PDB file of C-alpha atoms in Angstrom:
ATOM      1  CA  UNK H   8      73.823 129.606  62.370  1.00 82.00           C
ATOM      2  CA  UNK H   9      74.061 126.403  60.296  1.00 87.00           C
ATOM      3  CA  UNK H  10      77.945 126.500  60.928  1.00 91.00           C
ATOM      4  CA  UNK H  11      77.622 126.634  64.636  1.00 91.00           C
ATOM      5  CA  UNK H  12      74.622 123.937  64.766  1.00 92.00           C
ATOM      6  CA  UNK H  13      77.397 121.819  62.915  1.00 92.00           C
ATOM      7  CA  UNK H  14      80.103 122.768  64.906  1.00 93.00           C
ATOM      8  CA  UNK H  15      77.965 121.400  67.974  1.00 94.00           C
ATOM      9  CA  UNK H  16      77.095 118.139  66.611  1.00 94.00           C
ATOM     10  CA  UNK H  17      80.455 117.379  66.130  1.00 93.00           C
ATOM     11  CA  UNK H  18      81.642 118.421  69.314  1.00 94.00           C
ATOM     12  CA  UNK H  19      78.691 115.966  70.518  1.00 94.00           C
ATOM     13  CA  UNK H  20      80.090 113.261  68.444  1.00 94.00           C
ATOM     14  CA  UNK H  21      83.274 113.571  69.780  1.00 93.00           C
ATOM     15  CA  UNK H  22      82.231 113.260  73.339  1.00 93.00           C
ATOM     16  CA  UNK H  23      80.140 110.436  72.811  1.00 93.00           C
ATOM     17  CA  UNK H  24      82.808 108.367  71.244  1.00 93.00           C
ATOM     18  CA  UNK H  25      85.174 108.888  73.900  1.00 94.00           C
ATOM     19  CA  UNK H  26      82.921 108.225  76.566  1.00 93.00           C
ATOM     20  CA  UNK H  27      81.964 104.784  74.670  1.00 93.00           C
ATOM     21  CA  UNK H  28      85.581 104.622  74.417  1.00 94.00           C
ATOM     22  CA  UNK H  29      86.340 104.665  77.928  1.00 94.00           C
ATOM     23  CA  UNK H  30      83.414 102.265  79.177  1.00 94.00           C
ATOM     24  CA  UNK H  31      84.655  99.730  76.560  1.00 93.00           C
ATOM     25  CA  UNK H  32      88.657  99.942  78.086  1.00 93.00           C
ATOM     26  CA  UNK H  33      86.868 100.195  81.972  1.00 94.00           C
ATOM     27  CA  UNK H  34      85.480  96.675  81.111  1.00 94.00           C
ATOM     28  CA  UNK H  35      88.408  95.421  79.381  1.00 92.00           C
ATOM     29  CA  UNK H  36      90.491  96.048  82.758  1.00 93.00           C
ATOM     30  CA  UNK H  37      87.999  94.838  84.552  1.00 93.00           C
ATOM     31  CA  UNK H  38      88.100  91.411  83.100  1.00 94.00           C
ATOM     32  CA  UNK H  39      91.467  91.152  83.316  1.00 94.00           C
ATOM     33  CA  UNK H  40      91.477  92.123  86.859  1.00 95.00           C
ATOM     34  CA  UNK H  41      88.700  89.633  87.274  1.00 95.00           C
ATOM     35  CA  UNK H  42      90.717  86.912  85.639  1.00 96.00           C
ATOM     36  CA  UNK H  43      93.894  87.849  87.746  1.00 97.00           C
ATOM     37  CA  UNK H  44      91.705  87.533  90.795  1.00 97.00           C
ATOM     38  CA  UNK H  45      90.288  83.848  89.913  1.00 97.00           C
ATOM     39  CA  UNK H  46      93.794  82.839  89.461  1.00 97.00           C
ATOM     40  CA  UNK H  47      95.012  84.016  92.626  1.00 98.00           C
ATOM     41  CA  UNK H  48      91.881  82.209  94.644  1.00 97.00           C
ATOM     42  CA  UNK H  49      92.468  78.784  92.198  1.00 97.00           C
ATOM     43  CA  UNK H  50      96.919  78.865  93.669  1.00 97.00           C
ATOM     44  CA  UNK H  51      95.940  79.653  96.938  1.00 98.00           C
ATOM     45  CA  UNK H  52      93.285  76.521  96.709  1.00 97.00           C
ATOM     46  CA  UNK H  53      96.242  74.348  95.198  1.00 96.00           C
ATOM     47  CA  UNK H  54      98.753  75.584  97.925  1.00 96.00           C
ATOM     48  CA  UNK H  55      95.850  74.575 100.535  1.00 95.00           C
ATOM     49  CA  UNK H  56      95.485  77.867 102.077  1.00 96.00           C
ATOM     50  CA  UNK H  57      92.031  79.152 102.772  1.00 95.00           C
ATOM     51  CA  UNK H  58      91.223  81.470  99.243  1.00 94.00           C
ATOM     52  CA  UNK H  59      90.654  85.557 100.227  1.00 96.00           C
ATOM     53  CA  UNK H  60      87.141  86.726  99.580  1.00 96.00           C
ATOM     54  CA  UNK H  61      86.939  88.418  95.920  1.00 95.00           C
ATOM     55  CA  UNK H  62      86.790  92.049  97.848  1.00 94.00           C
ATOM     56  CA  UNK H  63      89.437  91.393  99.511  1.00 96.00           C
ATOM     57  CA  UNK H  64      91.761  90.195  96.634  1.00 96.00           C
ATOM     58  CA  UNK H  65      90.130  93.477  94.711  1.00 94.00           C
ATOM     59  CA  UNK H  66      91.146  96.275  97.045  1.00 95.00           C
ATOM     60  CA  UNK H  67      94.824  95.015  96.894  1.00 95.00           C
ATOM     61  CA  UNK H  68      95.059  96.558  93.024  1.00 91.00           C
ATOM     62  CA  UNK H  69      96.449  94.865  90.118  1.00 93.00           C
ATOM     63  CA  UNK H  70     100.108  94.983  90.532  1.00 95.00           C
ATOM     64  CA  UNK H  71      99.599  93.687  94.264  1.00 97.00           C
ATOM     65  CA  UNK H  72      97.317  91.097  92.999  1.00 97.00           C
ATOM     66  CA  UNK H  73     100.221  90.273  90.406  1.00 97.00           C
ATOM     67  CA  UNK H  74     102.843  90.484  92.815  1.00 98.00           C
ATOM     68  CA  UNK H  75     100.956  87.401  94.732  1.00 98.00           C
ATOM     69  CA  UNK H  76      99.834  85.466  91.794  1.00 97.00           C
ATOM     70  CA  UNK H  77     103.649  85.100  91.414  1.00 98.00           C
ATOM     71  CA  UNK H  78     104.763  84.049  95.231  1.00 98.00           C
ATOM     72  CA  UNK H  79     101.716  81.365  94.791  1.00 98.00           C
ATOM     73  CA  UNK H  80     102.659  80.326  91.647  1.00 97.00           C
ATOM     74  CA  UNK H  81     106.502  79.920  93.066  1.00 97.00           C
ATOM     75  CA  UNK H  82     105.093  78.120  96.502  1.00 97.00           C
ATOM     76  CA  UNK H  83     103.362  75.643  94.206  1.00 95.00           C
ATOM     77  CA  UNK H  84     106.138  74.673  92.199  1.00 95.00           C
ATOM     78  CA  UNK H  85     108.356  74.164  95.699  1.00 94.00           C
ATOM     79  CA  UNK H  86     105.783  72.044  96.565  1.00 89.00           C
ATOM     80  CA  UNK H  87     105.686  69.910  93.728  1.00 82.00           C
ATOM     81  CA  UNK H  88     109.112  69.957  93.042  1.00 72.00           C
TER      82      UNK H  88
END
């Protein structure tokens, strides 16, 4: 009995550390998405176009979002070039 009241904690533990595991990487990626999205709304500012709404920039998905960070960046250095 002891043995499988042990056995049961552990398995507990286990799950509780992963799940504590995964919130802490969900807001890690979230940041960083944030941070992708401020940049993206800051070069489109800079290259005078109107800036997308957050939800819009945020259903495009990172590599999207990544994609145009880069093609902003580029259209700002034409421009000041």
């Amino acid at each position: 009995y002891n043995e499988r009241l042990k056995l049961e904690r552990d398995e507990r533990a286990r799950n509780l550390q992963a799940r504590e595991e995964g919130r802490q990487e969900g807001r890690q990626e979230g940041r960083q998405e944030g941070e992708l999205v401020g940049r993206v709304k800051l070069l489109q500012n800079l290259n005078g176009d109107t800036p997308a709404t957050t939800e819009e920039l945020l259903r495009l998905g990172t590599e999207q979002l990544m994609v145009l960070e880069r093609e902003l960046q580029q259209r700002l250095r034409e421009r000041s070039g």
